[in-house]
Coordinates of C-alpha atoms in Angstrom, one line a residue:
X1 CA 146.9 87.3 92.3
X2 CA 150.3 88.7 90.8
X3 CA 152.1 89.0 93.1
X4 CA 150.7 85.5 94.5
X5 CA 152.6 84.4 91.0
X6 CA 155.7 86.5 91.7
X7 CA 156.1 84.9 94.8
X8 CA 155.7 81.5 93.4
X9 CA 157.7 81.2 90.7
X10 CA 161.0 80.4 92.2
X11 CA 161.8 77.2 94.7
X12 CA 165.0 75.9 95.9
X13 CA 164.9 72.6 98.1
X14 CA 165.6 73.7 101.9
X15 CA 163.4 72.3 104.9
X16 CA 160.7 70.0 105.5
X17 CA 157.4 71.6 106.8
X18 CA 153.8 70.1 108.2
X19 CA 151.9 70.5 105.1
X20 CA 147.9 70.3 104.3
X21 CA 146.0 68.8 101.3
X22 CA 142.7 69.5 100.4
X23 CA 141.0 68.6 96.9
X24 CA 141.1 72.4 95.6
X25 CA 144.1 74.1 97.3
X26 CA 147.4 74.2 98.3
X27 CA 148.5 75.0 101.9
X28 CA 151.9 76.2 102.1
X29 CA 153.6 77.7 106.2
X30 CA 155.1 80.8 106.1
X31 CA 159.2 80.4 106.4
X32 CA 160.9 83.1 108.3
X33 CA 164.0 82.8 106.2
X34 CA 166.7 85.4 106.1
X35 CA 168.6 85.5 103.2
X36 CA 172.7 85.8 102.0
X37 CA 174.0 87.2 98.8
X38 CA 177.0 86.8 98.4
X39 CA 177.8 86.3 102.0
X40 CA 176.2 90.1 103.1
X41 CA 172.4 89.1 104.7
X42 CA 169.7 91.3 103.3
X43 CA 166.5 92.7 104.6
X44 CA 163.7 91.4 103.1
X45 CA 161.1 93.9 103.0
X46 CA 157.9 93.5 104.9
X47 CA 155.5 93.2 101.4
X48 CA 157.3 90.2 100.4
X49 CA 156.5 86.5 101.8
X50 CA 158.6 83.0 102.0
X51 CA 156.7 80.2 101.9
X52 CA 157.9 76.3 102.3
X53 CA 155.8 73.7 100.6
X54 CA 157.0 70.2 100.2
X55 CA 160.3 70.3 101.5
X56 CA 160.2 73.2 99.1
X57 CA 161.7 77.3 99.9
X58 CA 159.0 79.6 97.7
X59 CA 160.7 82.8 97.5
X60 CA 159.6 86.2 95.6
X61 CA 161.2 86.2 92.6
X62 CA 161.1 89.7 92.1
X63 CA 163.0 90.0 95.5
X64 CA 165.6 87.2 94.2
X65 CA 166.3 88.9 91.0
X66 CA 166.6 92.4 92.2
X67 CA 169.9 91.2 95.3
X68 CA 171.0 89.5 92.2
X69 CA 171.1 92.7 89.8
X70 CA 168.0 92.3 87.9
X71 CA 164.4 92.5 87.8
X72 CA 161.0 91.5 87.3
X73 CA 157.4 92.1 86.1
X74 CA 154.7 90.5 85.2
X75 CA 153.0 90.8 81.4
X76 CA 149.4 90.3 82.0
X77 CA 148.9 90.2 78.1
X78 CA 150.3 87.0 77.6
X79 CA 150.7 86.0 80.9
X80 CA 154.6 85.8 81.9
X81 CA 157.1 86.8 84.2
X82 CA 159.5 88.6 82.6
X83 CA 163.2 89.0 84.1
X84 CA 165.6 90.8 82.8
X85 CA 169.1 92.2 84.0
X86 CA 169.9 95.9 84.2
X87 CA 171.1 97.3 80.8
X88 CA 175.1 97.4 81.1
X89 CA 176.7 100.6 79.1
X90 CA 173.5 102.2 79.0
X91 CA 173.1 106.0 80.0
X92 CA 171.4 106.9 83.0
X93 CA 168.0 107.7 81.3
X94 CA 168.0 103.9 80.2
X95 CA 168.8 102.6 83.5
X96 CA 166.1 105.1 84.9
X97 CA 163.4 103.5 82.7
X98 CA 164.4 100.5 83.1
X99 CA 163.8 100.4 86.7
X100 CA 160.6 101.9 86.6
X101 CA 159.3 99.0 84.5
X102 CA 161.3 96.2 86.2
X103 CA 161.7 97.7 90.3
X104 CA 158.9 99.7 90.7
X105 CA 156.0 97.9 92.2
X106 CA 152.8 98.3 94.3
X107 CA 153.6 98.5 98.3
X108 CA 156.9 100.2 98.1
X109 CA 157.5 102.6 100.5
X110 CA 158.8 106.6 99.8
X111 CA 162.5 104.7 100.9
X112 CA 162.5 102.2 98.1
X113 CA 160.8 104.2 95.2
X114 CA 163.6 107.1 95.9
X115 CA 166.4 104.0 95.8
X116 CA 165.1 102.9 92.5
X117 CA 164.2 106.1 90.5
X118 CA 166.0 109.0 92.9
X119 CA 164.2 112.1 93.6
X120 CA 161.3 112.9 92.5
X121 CA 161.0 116.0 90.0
X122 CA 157.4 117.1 91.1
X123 CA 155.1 116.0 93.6
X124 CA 151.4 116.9 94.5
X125 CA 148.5 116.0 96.7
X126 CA 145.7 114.8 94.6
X127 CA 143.6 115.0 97.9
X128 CA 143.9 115.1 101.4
X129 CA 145.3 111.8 101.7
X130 CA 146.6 111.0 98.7
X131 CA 150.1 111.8 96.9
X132 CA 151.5 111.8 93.6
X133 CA 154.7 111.6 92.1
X134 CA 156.3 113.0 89.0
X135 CA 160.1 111.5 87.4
X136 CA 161.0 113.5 84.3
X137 CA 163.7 111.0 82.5
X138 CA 166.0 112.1 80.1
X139 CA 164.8 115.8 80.0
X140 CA 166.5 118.0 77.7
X141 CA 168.7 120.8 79.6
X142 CA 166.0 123.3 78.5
X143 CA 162.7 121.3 79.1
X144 CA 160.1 123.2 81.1
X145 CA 157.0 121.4 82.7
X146 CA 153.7 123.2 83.3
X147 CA 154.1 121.4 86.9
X148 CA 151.0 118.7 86.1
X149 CA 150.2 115.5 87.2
X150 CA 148.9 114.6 83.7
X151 CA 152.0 113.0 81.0
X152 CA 153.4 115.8 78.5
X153 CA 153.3 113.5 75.8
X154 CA 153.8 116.6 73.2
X155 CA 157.7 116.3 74.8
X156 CA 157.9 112.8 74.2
X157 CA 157.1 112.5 70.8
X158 CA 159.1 116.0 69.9
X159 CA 162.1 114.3 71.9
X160 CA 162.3 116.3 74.6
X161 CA 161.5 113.8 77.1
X162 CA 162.7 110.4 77.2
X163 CA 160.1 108.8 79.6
X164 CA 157.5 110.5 82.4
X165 CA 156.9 108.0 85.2
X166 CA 153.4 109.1 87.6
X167 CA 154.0 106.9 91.7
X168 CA 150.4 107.1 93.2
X169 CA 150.9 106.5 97.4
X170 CA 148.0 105.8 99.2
X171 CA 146.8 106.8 102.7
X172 CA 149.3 104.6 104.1
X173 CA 152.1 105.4 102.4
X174 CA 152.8 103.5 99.8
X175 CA 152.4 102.5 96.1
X176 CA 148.9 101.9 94.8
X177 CA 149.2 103.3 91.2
X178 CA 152.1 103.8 89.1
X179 CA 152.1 104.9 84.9
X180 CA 155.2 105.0 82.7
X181 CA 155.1 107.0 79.4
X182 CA 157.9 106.3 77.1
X183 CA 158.9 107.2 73.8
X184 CA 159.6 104.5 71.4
X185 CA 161.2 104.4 67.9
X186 CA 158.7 102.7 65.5
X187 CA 159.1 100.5 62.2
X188 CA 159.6 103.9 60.3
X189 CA 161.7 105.1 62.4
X190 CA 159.5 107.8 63.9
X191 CA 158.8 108.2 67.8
X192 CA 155.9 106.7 69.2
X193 CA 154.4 107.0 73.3
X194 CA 153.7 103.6 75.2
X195 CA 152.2 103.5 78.3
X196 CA 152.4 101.7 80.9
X197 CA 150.0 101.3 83.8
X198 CA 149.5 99.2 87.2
X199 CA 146.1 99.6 88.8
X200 CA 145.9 99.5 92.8
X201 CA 144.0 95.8 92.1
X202 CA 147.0 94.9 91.0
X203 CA 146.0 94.7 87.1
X204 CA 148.4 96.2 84.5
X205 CA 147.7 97.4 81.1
X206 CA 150.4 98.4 78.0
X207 CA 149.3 100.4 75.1
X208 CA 149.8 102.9 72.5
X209 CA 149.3 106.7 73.0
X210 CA 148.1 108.5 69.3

């Protein structure tokens, strides 16, 4: 359903299409499009659909704002689609978190995840099939991780840590789960952990660590 909302959100007028009515749905064709930014044609990856609907080009908007230097998410709280450009003059950290909250999404592949946060800092096989990823953002020169797959939230709120982001891969290969802890400066000015999590349904929560 998200992503269904992602990829509707954003229409230019293009072609004309055989379209479909019925009294409770909406039939849009697929629309093999390739796209130009800028004159340089892009890939669009294979998770992300084109649809034409009444003369109408339906493209993923998270596609859209990422070949045009921004991103997107959804915020299932309130429900909107939040796009927002990638902080200019910020450290690398910043940039770092930033992509995790606004490029990182369910279906990426091991290629795209590495593009948007770089390497890893620890990975591990929760089973047989199933991989996990570890980013340690904004680590102090002397930080030390016990190696887990759990967030050291002790490091965030001293300060030691900037942000902890946890990339789930299923059996296929690719995205299914992905959390990002953060440290935030409250009211009083003291630092506080949010966290951040996408469920392989597609859900999303955002809430307070104590």
């Amino acid at each position: 359903m998200k992503r269904f909302l992602l990829g509707l959100c954003c229409g230019a007028a293009l072609a004309s299409s055989t379209l479909v009515y019925a009294s409770d749905e909406i039939r849009a064709a697929l629309f093999p499009v390739q796209f130009e930014f800028n004159g340089e044609k892009r890939e669009t990856p294979s998770r992300f659909a084109v649809l034409n609907y009444n003369g109408h080009t339906y493209v993923p908007l998270r596609y859209m704002a990422e070949n045009l230097g921004a991103g997107a998410a959804y915020r299932e709280e309130d429900n909107t689609v939040s796009v927002v450009s990638e902080p200019s003059g910020a450290d690398e950290a910043a940039k770092r978190i930033w992509a995790a909250r606004y490029r990182l999404e369910r279906g990426m592949t091991s290629k795209e995840v590495r593009e948007a946060l770089g390497e890893p800092s620890f990975s591990a096989l929760l089973d047989s099939s199933r991989q996990q990823w570890r980013y340690d953002i904004g680590a102090k020169s002397d930080y030390k991780n016990n190696g887990g797959v759990s967030a050291d939230t002790e490091a965030l709120h001293r300060g030691d840590l900037q942000a902890q982001v946890f990339v789930s891969w299923n059996a296929s290969g690719e995205v299914d789960r992905y959390e990002l802890w953060s440290a935030v400066s409250t009211e009083n000015g003291a630092r506080a952990v949010q966290v951040h999590i996408v469920y392989p349904d597609g859900s999303s929560s955002t809430a307070a660590h104590e």
